[in-house]
Short mmCIF file of C-alpha atoms in Angstrom, two decimals:
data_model
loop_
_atom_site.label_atom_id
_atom_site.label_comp_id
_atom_site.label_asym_id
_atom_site.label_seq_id
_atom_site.Cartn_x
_atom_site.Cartn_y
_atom_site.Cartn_z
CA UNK A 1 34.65 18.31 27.54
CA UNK A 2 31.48 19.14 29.16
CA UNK A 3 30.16 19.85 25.11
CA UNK A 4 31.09 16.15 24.45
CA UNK A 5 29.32 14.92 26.94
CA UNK A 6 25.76 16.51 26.06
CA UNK A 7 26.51 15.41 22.31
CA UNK A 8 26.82 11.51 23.62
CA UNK A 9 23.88 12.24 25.71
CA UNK A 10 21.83 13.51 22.72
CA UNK A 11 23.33 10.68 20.43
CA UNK A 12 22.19 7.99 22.70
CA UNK A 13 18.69 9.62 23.17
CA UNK A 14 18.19 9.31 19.36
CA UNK A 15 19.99 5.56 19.14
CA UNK A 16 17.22 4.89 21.75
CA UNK A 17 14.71 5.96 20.62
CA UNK A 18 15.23 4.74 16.78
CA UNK A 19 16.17 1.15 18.33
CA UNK A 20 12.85 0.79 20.01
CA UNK A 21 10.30 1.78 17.58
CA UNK A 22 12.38 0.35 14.35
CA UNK A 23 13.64 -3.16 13.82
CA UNK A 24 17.11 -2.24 12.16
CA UNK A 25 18.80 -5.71 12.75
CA UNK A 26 17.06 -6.60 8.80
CA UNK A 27 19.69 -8.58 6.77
CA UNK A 28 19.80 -7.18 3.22
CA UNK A 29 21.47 -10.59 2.56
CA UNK A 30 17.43 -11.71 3.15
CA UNK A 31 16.65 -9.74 -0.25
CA UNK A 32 19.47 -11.46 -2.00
CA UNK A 33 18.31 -15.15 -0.85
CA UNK A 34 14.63 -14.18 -1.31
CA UNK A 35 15.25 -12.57 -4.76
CA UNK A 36 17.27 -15.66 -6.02
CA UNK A 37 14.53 -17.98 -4.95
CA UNK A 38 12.05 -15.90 -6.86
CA UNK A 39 14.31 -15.98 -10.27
CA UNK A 40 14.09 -19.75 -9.47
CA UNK A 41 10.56 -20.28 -8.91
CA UNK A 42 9.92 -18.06 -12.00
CA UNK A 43 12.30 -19.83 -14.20
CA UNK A 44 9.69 -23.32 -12.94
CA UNK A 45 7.07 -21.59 -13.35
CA UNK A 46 8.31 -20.92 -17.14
CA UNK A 47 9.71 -24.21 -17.81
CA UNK A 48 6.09 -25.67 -16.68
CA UNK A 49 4.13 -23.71 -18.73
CA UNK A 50 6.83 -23.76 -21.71
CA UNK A 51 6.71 -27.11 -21.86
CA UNK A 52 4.06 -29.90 -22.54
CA UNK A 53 6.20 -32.77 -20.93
CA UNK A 54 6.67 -31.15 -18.18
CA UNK A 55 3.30 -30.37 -17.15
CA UNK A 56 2.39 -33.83 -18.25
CA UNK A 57 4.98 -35.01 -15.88
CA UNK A 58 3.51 -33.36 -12.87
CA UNK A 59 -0.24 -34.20 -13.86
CA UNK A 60 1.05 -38.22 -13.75
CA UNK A 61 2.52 -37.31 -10.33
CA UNK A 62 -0.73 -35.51 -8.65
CA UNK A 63 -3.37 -37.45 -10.47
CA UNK A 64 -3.76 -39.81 -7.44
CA UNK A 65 -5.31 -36.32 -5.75
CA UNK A 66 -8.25 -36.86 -8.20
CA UNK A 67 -8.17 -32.69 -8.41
CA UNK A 68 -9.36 -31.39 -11.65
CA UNK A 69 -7.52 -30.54 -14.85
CA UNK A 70 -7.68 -26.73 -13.66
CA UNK A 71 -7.37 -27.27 -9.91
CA UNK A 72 -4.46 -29.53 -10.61
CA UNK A 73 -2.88 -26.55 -13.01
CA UNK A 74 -3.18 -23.93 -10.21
CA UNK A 75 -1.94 -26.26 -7.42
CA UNK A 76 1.40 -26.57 -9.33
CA UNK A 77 1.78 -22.51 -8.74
CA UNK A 78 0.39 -22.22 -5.41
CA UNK A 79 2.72 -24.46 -4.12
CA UNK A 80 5.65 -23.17 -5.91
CA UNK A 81 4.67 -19.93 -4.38
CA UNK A 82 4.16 -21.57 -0.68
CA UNK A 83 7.43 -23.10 -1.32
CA UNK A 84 9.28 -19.53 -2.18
CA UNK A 85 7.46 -18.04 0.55
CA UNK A 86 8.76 -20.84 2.84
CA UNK A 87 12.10 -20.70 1.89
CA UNK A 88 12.64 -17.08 1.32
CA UNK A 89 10.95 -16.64 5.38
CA UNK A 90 13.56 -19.67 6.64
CA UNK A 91 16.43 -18.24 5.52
CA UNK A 92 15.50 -14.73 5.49
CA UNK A 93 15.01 -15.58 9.75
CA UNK A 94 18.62 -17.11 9.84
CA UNK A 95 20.27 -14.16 8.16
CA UNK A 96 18.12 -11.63 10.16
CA UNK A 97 19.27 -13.49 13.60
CA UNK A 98 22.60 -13.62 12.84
CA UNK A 99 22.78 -9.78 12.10
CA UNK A 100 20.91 -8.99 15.32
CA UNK A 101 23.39 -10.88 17.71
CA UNK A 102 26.37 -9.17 16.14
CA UNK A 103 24.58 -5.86 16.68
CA UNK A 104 23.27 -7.16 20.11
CA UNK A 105 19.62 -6.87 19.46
CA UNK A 106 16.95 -9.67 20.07
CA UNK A 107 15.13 -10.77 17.56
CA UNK A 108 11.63 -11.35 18.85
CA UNK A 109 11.26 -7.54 20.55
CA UNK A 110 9.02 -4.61 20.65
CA UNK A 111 9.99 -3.27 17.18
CA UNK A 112 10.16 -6.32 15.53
CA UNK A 113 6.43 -7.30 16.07
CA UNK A 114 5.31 -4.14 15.05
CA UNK A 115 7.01 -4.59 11.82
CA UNK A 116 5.89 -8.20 11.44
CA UNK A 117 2.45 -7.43 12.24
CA UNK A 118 2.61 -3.88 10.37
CA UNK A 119 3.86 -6.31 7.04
CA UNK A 120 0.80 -9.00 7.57
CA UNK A 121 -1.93 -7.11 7.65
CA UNK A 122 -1.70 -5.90 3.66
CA UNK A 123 0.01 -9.37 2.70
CA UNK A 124 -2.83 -11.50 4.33
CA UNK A 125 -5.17 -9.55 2.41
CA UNK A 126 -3.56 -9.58 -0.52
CA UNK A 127 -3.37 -13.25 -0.10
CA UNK A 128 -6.94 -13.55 0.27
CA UNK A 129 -7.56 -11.64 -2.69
CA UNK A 130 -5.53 -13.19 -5.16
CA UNK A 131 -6.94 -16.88 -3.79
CA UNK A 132 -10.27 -15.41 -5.10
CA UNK A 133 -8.66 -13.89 -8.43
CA UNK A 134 -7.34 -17.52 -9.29
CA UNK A 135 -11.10 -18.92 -7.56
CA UNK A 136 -13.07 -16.11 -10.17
CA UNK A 137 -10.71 -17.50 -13.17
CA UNK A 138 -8.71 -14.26 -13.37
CA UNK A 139 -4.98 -15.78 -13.24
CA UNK A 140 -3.56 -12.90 -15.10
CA UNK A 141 -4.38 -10.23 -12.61
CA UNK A 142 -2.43 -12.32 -9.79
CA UNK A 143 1.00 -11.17 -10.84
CA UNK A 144 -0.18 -7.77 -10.41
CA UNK A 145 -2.04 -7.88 -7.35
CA UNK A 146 0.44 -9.89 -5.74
CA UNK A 147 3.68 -6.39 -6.89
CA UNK A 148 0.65 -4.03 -5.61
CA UNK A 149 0.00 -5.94 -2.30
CA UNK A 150 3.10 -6.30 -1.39
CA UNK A 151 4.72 -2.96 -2.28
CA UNK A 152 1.85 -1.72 0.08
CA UNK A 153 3.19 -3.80 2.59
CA UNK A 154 6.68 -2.76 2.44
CA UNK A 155 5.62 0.97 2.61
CA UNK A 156 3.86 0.14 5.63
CA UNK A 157 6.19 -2.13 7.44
CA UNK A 158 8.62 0.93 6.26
CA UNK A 159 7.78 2.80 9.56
CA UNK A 160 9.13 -0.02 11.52
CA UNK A 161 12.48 -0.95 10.06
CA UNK A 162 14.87 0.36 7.68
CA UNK A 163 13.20 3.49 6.30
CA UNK A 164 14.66 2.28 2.59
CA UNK A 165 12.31 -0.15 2.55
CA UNK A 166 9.94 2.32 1.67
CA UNK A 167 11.34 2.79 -1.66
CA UNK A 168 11.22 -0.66 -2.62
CA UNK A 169 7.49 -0.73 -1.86
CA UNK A 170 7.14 2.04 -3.98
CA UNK A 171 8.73 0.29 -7.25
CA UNK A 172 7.12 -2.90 -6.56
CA UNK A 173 3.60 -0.99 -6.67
CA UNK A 174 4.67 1.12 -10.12
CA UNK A 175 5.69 -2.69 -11.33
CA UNK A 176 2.60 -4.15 -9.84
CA UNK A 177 0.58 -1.16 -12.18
CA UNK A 178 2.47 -1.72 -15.07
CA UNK A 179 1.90 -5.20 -15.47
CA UNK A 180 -1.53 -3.87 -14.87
CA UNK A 181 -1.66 -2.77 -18.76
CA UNK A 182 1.09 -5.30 -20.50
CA UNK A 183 -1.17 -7.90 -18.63
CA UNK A 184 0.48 -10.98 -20.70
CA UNK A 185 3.76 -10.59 -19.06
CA UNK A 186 3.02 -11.01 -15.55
CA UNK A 187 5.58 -13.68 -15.31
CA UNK A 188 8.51 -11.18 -16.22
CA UNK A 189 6.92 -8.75 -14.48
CA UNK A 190 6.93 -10.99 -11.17
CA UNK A 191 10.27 -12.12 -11.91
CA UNK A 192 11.66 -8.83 -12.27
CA UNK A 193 9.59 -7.26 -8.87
CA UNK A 194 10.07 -10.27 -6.70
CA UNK A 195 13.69 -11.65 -8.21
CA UNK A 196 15.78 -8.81 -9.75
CA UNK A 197 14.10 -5.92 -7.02
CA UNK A 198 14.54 -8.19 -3.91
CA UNK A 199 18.74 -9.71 -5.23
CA UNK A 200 19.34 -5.05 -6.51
CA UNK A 201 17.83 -3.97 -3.08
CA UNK A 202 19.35 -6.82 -0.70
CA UNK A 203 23.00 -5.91 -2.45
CA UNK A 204 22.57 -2.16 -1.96
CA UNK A 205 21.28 -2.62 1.68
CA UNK A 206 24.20 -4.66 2.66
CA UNK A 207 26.51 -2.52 1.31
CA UNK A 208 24.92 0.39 3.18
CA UNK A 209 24.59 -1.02 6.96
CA UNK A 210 26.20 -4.26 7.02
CA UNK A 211 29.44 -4.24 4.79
CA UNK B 1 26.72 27.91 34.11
CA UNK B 2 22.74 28.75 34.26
CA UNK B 3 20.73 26.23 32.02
CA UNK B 4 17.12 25.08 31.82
CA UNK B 5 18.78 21.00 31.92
CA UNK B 6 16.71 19.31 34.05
CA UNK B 7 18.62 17.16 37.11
CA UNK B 8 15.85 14.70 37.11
CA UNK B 9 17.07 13.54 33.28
CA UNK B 10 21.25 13.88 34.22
CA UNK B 11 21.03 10.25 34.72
CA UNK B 12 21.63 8.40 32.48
CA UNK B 13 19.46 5.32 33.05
CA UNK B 14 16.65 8.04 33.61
CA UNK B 15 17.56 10.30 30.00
CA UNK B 16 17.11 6.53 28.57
CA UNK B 17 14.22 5.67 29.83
CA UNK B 18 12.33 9.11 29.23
CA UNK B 19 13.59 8.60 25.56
CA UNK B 20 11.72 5.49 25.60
CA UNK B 21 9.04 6.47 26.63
CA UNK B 22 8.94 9.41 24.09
CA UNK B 23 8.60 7.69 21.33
CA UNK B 24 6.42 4.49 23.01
CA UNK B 25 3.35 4.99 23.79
CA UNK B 26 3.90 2.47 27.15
CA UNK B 27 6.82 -0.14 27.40
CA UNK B 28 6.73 -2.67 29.97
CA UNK B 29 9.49 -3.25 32.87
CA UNK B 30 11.76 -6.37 30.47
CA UNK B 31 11.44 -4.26 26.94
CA UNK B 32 12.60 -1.15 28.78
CA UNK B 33 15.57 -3.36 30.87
CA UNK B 34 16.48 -5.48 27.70
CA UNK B 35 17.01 -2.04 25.66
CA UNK B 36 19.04 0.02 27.94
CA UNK B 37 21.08 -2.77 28.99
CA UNK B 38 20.67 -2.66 32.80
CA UNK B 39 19.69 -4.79 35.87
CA UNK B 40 16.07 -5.22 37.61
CA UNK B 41 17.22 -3.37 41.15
CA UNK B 42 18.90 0.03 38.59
CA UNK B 43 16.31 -0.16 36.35
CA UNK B 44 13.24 0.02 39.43
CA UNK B 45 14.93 2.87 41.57
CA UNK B 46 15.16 4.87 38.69
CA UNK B 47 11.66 4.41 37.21
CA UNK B 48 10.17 5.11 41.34
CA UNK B 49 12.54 8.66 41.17
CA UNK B 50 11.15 9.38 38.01
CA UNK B 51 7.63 8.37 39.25
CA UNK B 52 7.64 10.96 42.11
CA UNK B 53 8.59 13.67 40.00
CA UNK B 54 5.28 12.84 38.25
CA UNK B 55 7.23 12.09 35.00
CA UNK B 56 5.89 8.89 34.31
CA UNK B 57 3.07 6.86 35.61
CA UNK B 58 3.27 3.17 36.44
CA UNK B 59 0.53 0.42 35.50
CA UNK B 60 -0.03 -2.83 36.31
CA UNK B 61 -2.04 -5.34 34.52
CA UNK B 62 -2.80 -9.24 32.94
CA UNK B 63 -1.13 -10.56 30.17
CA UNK B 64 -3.26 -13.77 30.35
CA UNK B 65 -2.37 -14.75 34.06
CA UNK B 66 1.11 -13.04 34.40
CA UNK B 67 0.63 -9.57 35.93
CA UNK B 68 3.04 -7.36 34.18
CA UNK B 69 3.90 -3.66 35.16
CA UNK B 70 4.27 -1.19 32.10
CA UNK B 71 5.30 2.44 31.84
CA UNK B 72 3.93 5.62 30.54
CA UNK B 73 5.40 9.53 30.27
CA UNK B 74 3.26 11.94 32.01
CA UNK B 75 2.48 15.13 29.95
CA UNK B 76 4.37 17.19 32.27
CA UNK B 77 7.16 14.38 31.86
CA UNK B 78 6.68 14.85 28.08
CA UNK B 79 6.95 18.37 28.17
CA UNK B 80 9.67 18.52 30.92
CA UNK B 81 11.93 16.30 28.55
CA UNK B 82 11.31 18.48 25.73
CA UNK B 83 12.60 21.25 27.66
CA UNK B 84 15.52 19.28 28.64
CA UNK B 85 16.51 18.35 24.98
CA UNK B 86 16.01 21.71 23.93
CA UNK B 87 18.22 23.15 26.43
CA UNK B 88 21.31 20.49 25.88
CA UNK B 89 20.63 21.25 21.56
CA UNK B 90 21.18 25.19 22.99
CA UNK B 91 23.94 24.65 25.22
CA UNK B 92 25.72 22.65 22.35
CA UNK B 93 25.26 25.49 19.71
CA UNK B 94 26.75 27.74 22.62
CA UNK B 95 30.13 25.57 23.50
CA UNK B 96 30.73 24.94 18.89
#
């Protein structure tokens, strides 16, 4: 009786203290969503550069932006990537919310913003630094930078949330290094880290915490 | 029974809190009242018991113009707690 009682008391000590510093409401159904948007923005990404009418298509559409023949080439990716990024964020939010009010956690807490803030920091400069890649006419080194950057800010947002995390961050940086030497196959290479990774990792997450 | 489990911590609002403030470097008043799930009036008489056992120390300051009070564990809190969680991990063992 009196045994029971310390074990509750020593279980609720560790719930409390894991539930304030980590942000465990994370949907893994946010890795599914964001890893079928990827496979989607890949298979664009593929069918634009696969295809002569295609681009020719979009160039008609944007010419009234006056941007040149290069500028106009990368805007077609960067916004396919805002527009992942967008999406992926969205619905990644909705999925995350509706987790935390079934486990009755907010959303917007301490642990949260550490992880949010704790994810930024390596993504913004990432961001920054593959801007300049595509700026310094270095496309092919974006796929790669952008699998290293982020796996770096998975490991470090790790602390914060679901310690799996960590693991992802960890393939996504091997991927990220690989590419590094097949350099011509960045676009598998993003499709697998971003796509397959995100749809493998969001499945096995669910399975673990939510299911 | 003789044990080294401290009375200040047999509450529970006040073993919640300490955890807290284990593993948080300083938590304001709403964080620490949103996680363990209790009311303003529970939540202060607690943190002013704990306070005069020097267990945690209480600051207020400006977050832009709202003042806000925030919480810290003491070192002799932190090491009092310690003890505690030792003691309930050895009285466990004992009782399986």
């Amino acid at each position: 009786m009196e045994s029971n009682q310390h074990l509750d008391n020593l279980a609720h000590i560790r719930s409390l203290m894991e539930k304030s510093t980590r942000f465990l409401s994370l949907s893994g159904l946010t890795g599914v969503a964001a890893g079928i948007y990827a496979l989607i923005a890949a298979f664009i990404a593929w069918w634009y550069l696969d295809n002569p009418t295609v681009a020719a298509t979009y160039s008609r559409l944007v010419h009234p932006l006056q941007l040149s023949g290069i500028l106009t080439h990368y805007l077609f990716f960067v916004a396919l990537a805002a527009a992942t990024v967008a999406l992926s964020l969205v619905t990644g939010i909705l999925f995350t919310m509706r987790k935390a009010s079934k486990r009755g956690e907010t959303v917007w807490n301490k642990a949260s913003k550490r992880m949010a803030i704790n994810l930024m920091i390596p993504l913004a400069a990432g961001g920054l630094f593959c801007a300049q890649l595509i700026n310094y006419g270095l496309p092919e080194l974006v796929a790669p930078a952008m699998l290293i950057f982020y796996g770096l800010a998975l490991i470090n947002g790790s602390k914060y949330t679901l310690e799996d995390i960590r693991y992802l961050g960890l393939i996504e940086i091997a991927l990220g290094i690989l590419n590094l030497f097949l350099i011509s196959y960045g676009l598998w290479f993003w499709a697998i880290g971003f796509g397959v990774m995100h749809i493998v990792y969001g499945v096995v997450m669910y399975y673990k915490y939510e299911a | 029974m003789i044990s080294n489990l401290n009375k200040a911590f047999e509450n529970r609002v006040r073993l919640g809190l300490m955890s807290l403030l284990m593993v948080n470097e300083q938590l304001d008043f709403n964080s620490i009242k949103e996680m363990l799930e209790i009311t303003d009036g529970n939540l202060a008489s607690h943190v002013t018991a704990l306070e005069k056992a020097g267990y945690i120390t209480i600051m207020k300051e400006f977050v832009g113009r709202k003042p806000q009070t925030s919480y810290k564990a003491t070192a002799a809190g932190i090491k009092a707690f310690q003890e505690h969680l030792a003691a309930l991990e050895k009285l466990i063992r004992k009782i399986n």
